[in-house]
Structures are given as C-alpha cells and as structure tokens.
Amino acid sequence: MADTTTRLDDAAARIAELEEEAATQRPLVEARLLFSGGDLTALGRTYRLIGSLARRDQERFDGHRQTTTALGSPRSTPAAT
C-alpha cells in the first residue's frame, strides 16, 4: 500500500511539473513554429502541426491523470474461498 501511495504522489507531482513546463514553453514553441513558415501553405502546415502537438500533450496529461486516479481508487480484491 505504501508503494501505491508513493507512486500516486510521484505521478501527481510529475503531472504538475509537466503542466507547468508545457504552460511555460507552449507560447514560445507556437511562435517559433508560426514564424518559421515562409508562405501560406507552410503556415497552414505549421498551424496543423501546432494543433496536433497540443492534442498530443493533452492526451499525455489525460493519461497521467487517469494513472493517478487509478492509483488513488481502492482496488477490489477477490473474495476468499
């Protein structure tokens, strides 16, 4: 049980760290990507790339949240026979 609590605390701390890092770096990354496009076609591709990166980050954060939720919820044990 102590191992599960430790893993839960570690996962929660990692989620907070990743969210803070993403919030700090996202505007810089998006600006660099947007301004790197030379023409309208490249700008459209870059815009779609930014969207896919944001979706991937959100999916990763959701996965971490599901892990912490799963670690925090009590698990059912089979009844003794």
GROMACS .gro file of N, CA and C in nm:
model
  243
    1MET      N    1   0.082  -0.119   0.000
    1MET     CA    2   0.000   0.000   0.000
    1MET      C    3   0.087   0.126   0.000
    2ALA      N    4   0.197   0.120   0.075
    2ALA     CA    5   0.287   0.235   0.078
    2ALA      C    6   0.347   0.261  -0.060
    3ASP      N    7   0.374   0.152  -0.134
    3ASP     CA    8   0.428   0.166  -0.268
    3ASP      C    9   0.328   0.236  -0.360
    4THR      N   10   0.201   0.199  -0.347
    4THR     CA   11   0.096   0.262  -0.428
    4THR      C   12   0.084   0.410  -0.394
    5THR      N   13   0.088   0.443  -0.267
    5THR     CA   14   0.080   0.583  -0.225
    5THR      C   15   0.199   0.661  -0.278
    6THR      N   16   0.315   0.602  -0.272
    6THR     CA   17   0.435   0.668  -0.324
    6THR      C   18   0.424   0.689  -0.475
    7ARG      N   19   0.377   0.588  -0.546
    7ARG     CA   20   0.360   0.601  -0.692
    7ARG      C   21   0.257   0.707  -0.725
    8LEU      N   22   0.149   0.714  -0.647
    8LEU     CA   23   0.046   0.814  -0.669
    8LEU      C   24   0.102   0.954  -0.647
    9ASP      N   25   0.175   0.972  -0.540
    9ASP     CA   26   0.236   1.103  -0.513
    9ASP      C   27   0.335   1.142  -0.621
   10ASP      N   28   0.416   1.046  -0.666
   10ASP     CA   29   0.513   1.073  -0.773
   10ASP      C   30   0.443   1.111  -0.903
   11ALA      N   31   0.336   1.039  -0.937
   11ALA     CA   32   0.263   1.067  -1.060
   11ALA      C   33   0.197   1.204  -1.053
   12ALA      N   34   0.139   1.238  -0.938
   12ALA     CA   35   0.075   1.369  -0.923
   12ALA      C   36   0.178   1.481  -0.934
   13ALA      N   37   0.294   1.461  -0.875
   13ALA     CA   38   0.400   1.562  -0.884
   13ALA      C   39   0.448   1.577  -1.028
   14ARG      N   40   0.459   1.465  -1.100
   14ARG     CA   41   0.503   1.469  -1.240
   14ARG      C   42   0.400   1.540  -1.327
   15ILE      N   43   0.271   1.516  -1.302
   15ILE     CA   44   0.167   1.585  -1.378
   15ILE      C   45   0.179   1.735  -1.359
   16ALA      N   46   0.191   1.778  -1.235
   16ALA     CA   47   0.204   1.921  -1.207
   16ALA      C   48   0.327   1.979  -1.276
   17GLU      N   49   0.437   1.906  -1.273
   17GLU     CA   50   0.560   1.951  -1.337
   17GLU      C   51   0.543   1.963  -1.489
   18LEU      N   52   0.481   1.862  -1.551
   18LEU     CA   53   0.461   1.864  -1.696
   18LEU      C   54   0.367   1.977  -1.738
   19GLU      N   55   0.259   1.997  -1.661
   19GLU     CA   56   0.165   2.103  -1.696
   19GLU      C   57   0.230   2.240  -1.684
   20GLU      N   58   0.311   2.260  -1.580
   20GLU     CA   59   0.380   2.387  -1.563
   20GLU      C   60   0.480   2.411  -1.677
   21GLU      N   61   0.554   2.308  -1.710
   21GLU     CA   62   0.653   2.318  -1.818
   21GLU      C   63   0.585   2.346  -1.952
   22ALA      N   64   0.475   2.278  -1.978
   22ALA     CA   65   0.402   2.298  -2.104
   22ALA      C   66   0.345   2.439  -2.111
   23ALA      N   67   0.289   2.486  -2.000
   23ALA     CA   68   0.232   2.621  -1.999
   23ALA      C   69   0.339   2.726  -2.022
   24THR      N   70   0.458   2.702  -1.971
   24THR     CA   71   0.567   2.797  -1.988
   24THR      C   72   0.622   2.797  -2.130
   25GLN      N   73   0.637   2.680  -2.188
   25GLN     CA   74   0.704   2.669  -2.318
   25GLN      C   75   0.611   2.677  -2.438
   26ARG      N   76   0.483   2.648  -2.421
   26ARG     CA   77   0.392   2.642  -2.535
   26ARG      C   78   0.390   2.770  -2.618
   27PRO      N   79   0.377   2.889  -2.558
   27PRO     CA   80   0.375   3.010  -2.642
   27PRO      C   81   0.502   3.029  -2.722
   28LEU      N   82   0.616   2.996  -2.664
   28LEU     CA   83   0.743   3.011  -2.736
   28LEU      C   84   0.752   2.915  -2.854
   29VAL      N   85   0.712   2.792  -2.831
   29VAL     CA   86   0.717   2.691  -2.938
   29VAL      C   87   0.620   2.728  -3.049
   30GLU      N   88   0.499   2.767  -3.013
   30GLU     CA   89   0.400   2.803  -3.114
   30GLU      C   90   0.446   2.923  -3.196
   31ALA      N   91   0.503   3.023  -3.131
   31ALA     CA   92   0.550   3.141  -3.203
   31ALA      C   93   0.663   3.104  -3.300
   32ARG      N   94   0.758   3.024  -3.253
   32ARG     CA   95   0.867   2.982  -3.342
   32ARG      C   96   0.816   2.904  -3.462
   33LEU      N   97   0.720   2.815  -3.437
   33LEU     CA   98   0.666   2.736  -3.548
   33LEU      C   99   0.589   2.824  -3.646
   34LEU      N  100   0.508   2.915  -3.595
   34LEU     CA  101   0.430   3.001  -3.683
   34LEU      C  102   0.518   3.092  -3.768
   35PHE      N  103   0.619   3.151  -3.708
   35PHE     CA  104   0.702   3.245  -3.782
   35PHE      C  105   0.805   3.176  -3.870
   36SER      N  106   0.818   3.045  -3.858
   36SER     CA  107   0.913   2.975  -3.943
   36SER      C  108   0.855   2.947  -4.082
   37GLY      N  109   0.724   2.960  -4.097
   37GLY     CA  110   0.659   2.932  -4.225
   37GLY      C  111   0.688   3.043  -4.325
   38GLY      N  112   0.733   3.006  -4.445
   38GLY     CA  113   0.769   3.105  -4.544
   38GLY      C  114   0.653   3.151  -4.630
   39ASP      N  115   0.559   3.063  -4.659
   39ASP     CA  116   0.446   3.100  -4.742
   39ASP      C  117   0.316   3.051  -4.677
   40LEU      N  118   0.207   3.077  -4.743
   40LEU     CA  119   0.076   3.043  -4.686
   40LEU      C  120   0.058   2.893  -4.668
   41THR      N  121   0.109   2.813  -4.760
   41THR     CA  122   0.098   2.668  -4.747
   41THR      C  123   0.177   2.618  -4.626
   42ALA      N  124   0.298   2.670  -4.611
   42ALA     CA  125   0.380   2.631  -4.496
   42ALA      C  126   0.315   2.677  -4.366
   43LEU      N  127   0.253   2.794  -4.368
   43LEU     CA  128   0.185   2.845  -4.249
   43LEU      C  129   0.068   2.753  -4.211
   44GLY      N  130  -0.007   2.705  -4.309
   44GLY     CA  131  -0.116   2.612  -4.282
   44GLY      C  132  -0.066   2.481  -4.223
   45ARG      N  133   0.041   2.429  -4.280
   45ARG     CA  134   0.101   2.305  -4.226
   45ARG      C  135   0.148   2.325  -4.083
   46THR      N  136   0.211   2.440  -4.060
   46THR     CA  137   0.262   2.470  -3.927
   46THR      C  138   0.147   2.481  -3.827
   47TYR      N  139   0.038   2.545  -3.868
   47TYR     CA  140  -0.079   2.560  -3.782
   47TYR      C  141  -0.135   2.422  -3.745
   48ARG      N  142  -0.143   2.332  -3.841
   48ARG     CA  143  -0.192   2.196  -3.813
   48ARG      C  144  -0.096   2.121  -3.722
   49LEU      N  145   0.034   2.142  -3.742
   49LEU     CA  146   0.134   2.079  -3.656
   49LEU      C  147   0.117   2.124  -3.511
   50ILE      N  148   0.096   2.253  -3.492
   50ILE     CA  149   0.076   2.305  -3.357
   50ILE      C  150  -0.047   2.241  -3.294
   51GLY      N  151  -0.154   2.229  -3.371
   51GLY     CA  152  -0.275   2.166  -3.319
   51GLY      C  153  -0.253   2.022  -3.279
   52SER      N  154  -0.178   1.949  -3.362
   52SER     CA  155  -0.154   1.808  -3.329
   52SER      C  156  -0.063   1.795  -3.207
   53LEU      N  157   0.034   1.884  -3.193
   53LEU     CA  158   0.119   1.881  -3.074
   53LEU      C  159   0.039   1.912  -2.948
   54ALA      N  160  -0.051   2.007  -2.958
   54ALA     CA  161  -0.135   2.041  -2.842
   54ALA      C  162  -0.225   1.924  -2.805
   55ARG      N  163  -0.281   1.855  -2.906
   55ARG     CA  164  -0.365   1.737  -2.878
   55ARG      C  165  -0.284   1.627  -2.812
   56ARG      N  166  -0.163   1.605  -2.862
   56ARG     CA  167  -0.077   1.501  -2.806
   56ARG      C  168  -0.042   1.531  -2.661
   57ASP      N  169  -0.010   1.658  -2.634
   57ASP     CA  170   0.019   1.697  -2.496
   57ASP      C  171  -0.102   1.674  -2.406
   58GLN      N  172  -0.220   1.712  -2.455
   58GLN     CA  173  -0.342   1.694  -2.376
   58GLN      C  174  -0.368   1.547  -2.350
   59GLU      N  175  -0.346   1.462  -2.450
   59GLU     CA  176  -0.365   1.318  -2.432
   59GLU      C  177  -0.266   1.263  -2.330
   60ARG      N  178  -0.145   1.314  -2.332
   60ARG     CA  179  -0.044   1.269  -2.236
   60ARG      C  180  -0.084   1.310  -2.094
   61PHE      N  181  -0.131   1.434  -2.078
   61PHE     CA  182  -0.176   1.480  -1.946
   61PHE      C  183  -0.295   1.398  -1.899
   62ASP      N  184  -0.387   1.370  -1.991
   62ASP     CA  185  -0.504   1.289  -1.954
   62ASP      C  186  -0.461   1.149  -1.910
   63GLY      N  187  -0.363   1.093  -1.976
   63GLY     CA  188  -0.312   0.962  -1.938
   63GLY      C  189  -0.252   0.964  -1.798
   64HIS      N  190  -0.177   1.071  -1.767
   64HIS     CA  191  -0.120   1.082  -1.633
   64HIS      C  192  -0.230   1.097  -1.529
   65ARG      N  193  -0.333   1.175  -1.562
   65ARG     CA  194  -0.445   1.191  -1.468
   65ARG      C  195  -0.516   1.058  -1.445
   66GLN      N  196  -0.536   0.981  -1.551
   66GLN     CA  197  -0.600   0.850  -1.535
   66GLN      C  198  -0.515   0.759  -1.448
   67THR      N  199  -0.385   0.767  -1.464
   67THR     CA  200  -0.296   0.685  -1.381
   67THR      C  201  -0.310   0.724  -1.234
   68THR      N  202  -0.309   0.854  -1.206
   68THR     CA  203  -0.321   0.895  -1.067
   68THR      C  204  -0.458   0.859  -1.010
   69THR      N  205  -0.562   0.869  -1.092
   69THR     CA  206  -0.695   0.830  -1.046
   69THR      C  207  -0.700   0.681  -1.018
   70ALA      N  208  -0.642   0.602  -1.108
   70ALA     CA  209  -0.641   0.457  -1.089
   70ALA      C  210  -0.561   0.417  -0.965
   71LEU      N  211  -0.451   0.485  -0.942
   71LEU     CA  212  -0.371   0.454  -0.824
   71LEU      C  213  -0.440   0.499  -0.695
   72GLY      N  214  -0.521   0.603  -0.705
   72GLY     CA  215  -0.589   0.655  -0.586
   72GLY      C  216  -0.716   0.581  -0.551
   73SER      N  217  -0.777   0.513  -0.646
   73SER     CA  218  -0.903   0.443  -0.617
   73SER      C  219  -0.874   0.307  -0.555
   74PRO      N  220  -0.956   0.268  -0.458
   74PRO     CA  221  -0.933   0.137  -0.397
   74PRO      C  222  -0.961   0.025  -0.496
   75ARG      N  223  -0.881  -0.076  -0.492
   75ARG     CA  224  -0.899  -0.189  -0.583
   75ARG      C  225  -0.977  -0.297  -0.512
   76SER      N  226  -1.066  -0.360  -0.587
   76SER     CA  227  -1.142  -0.469  -0.527
   76SER      C  228  -1.056  -0.594  -0.527
   77THR      N  229  -1.069  -0.671  -0.422
   77THR     CA  230  -0.995  -0.796  -0.412
   77THR      C  231  -1.093  -0.911  -0.420
   78PRO      N  232  -1.052  -1.021  -0.479
   78PRO     CA  233  -1.143  -1.135  -0.488
   78PRO      C  234  -1.174  -1.188  -0.348
   79ALA      N  235  -1.297  -1.232  -0.331
   79ALA     CA  236  -1.339  -1.285  -0.202
   79ALA      C  237  -1.266  -1.415  -0.173
   80ALA      N  238  -1.231  -1.433  -0.047
   80ALA     CA  239  -1.160  -1.556  -0.007
   80ALA      C  240  -1.257  -1.673  -0.011
   81THR      N  241  -1.211  -1.785  -0.063
   81THR     CA  242  -1.299  -1.902  -0.071
   81THR      C  243  -1.259  -2.008   0.027
   0.00000   0.00000   0.00000
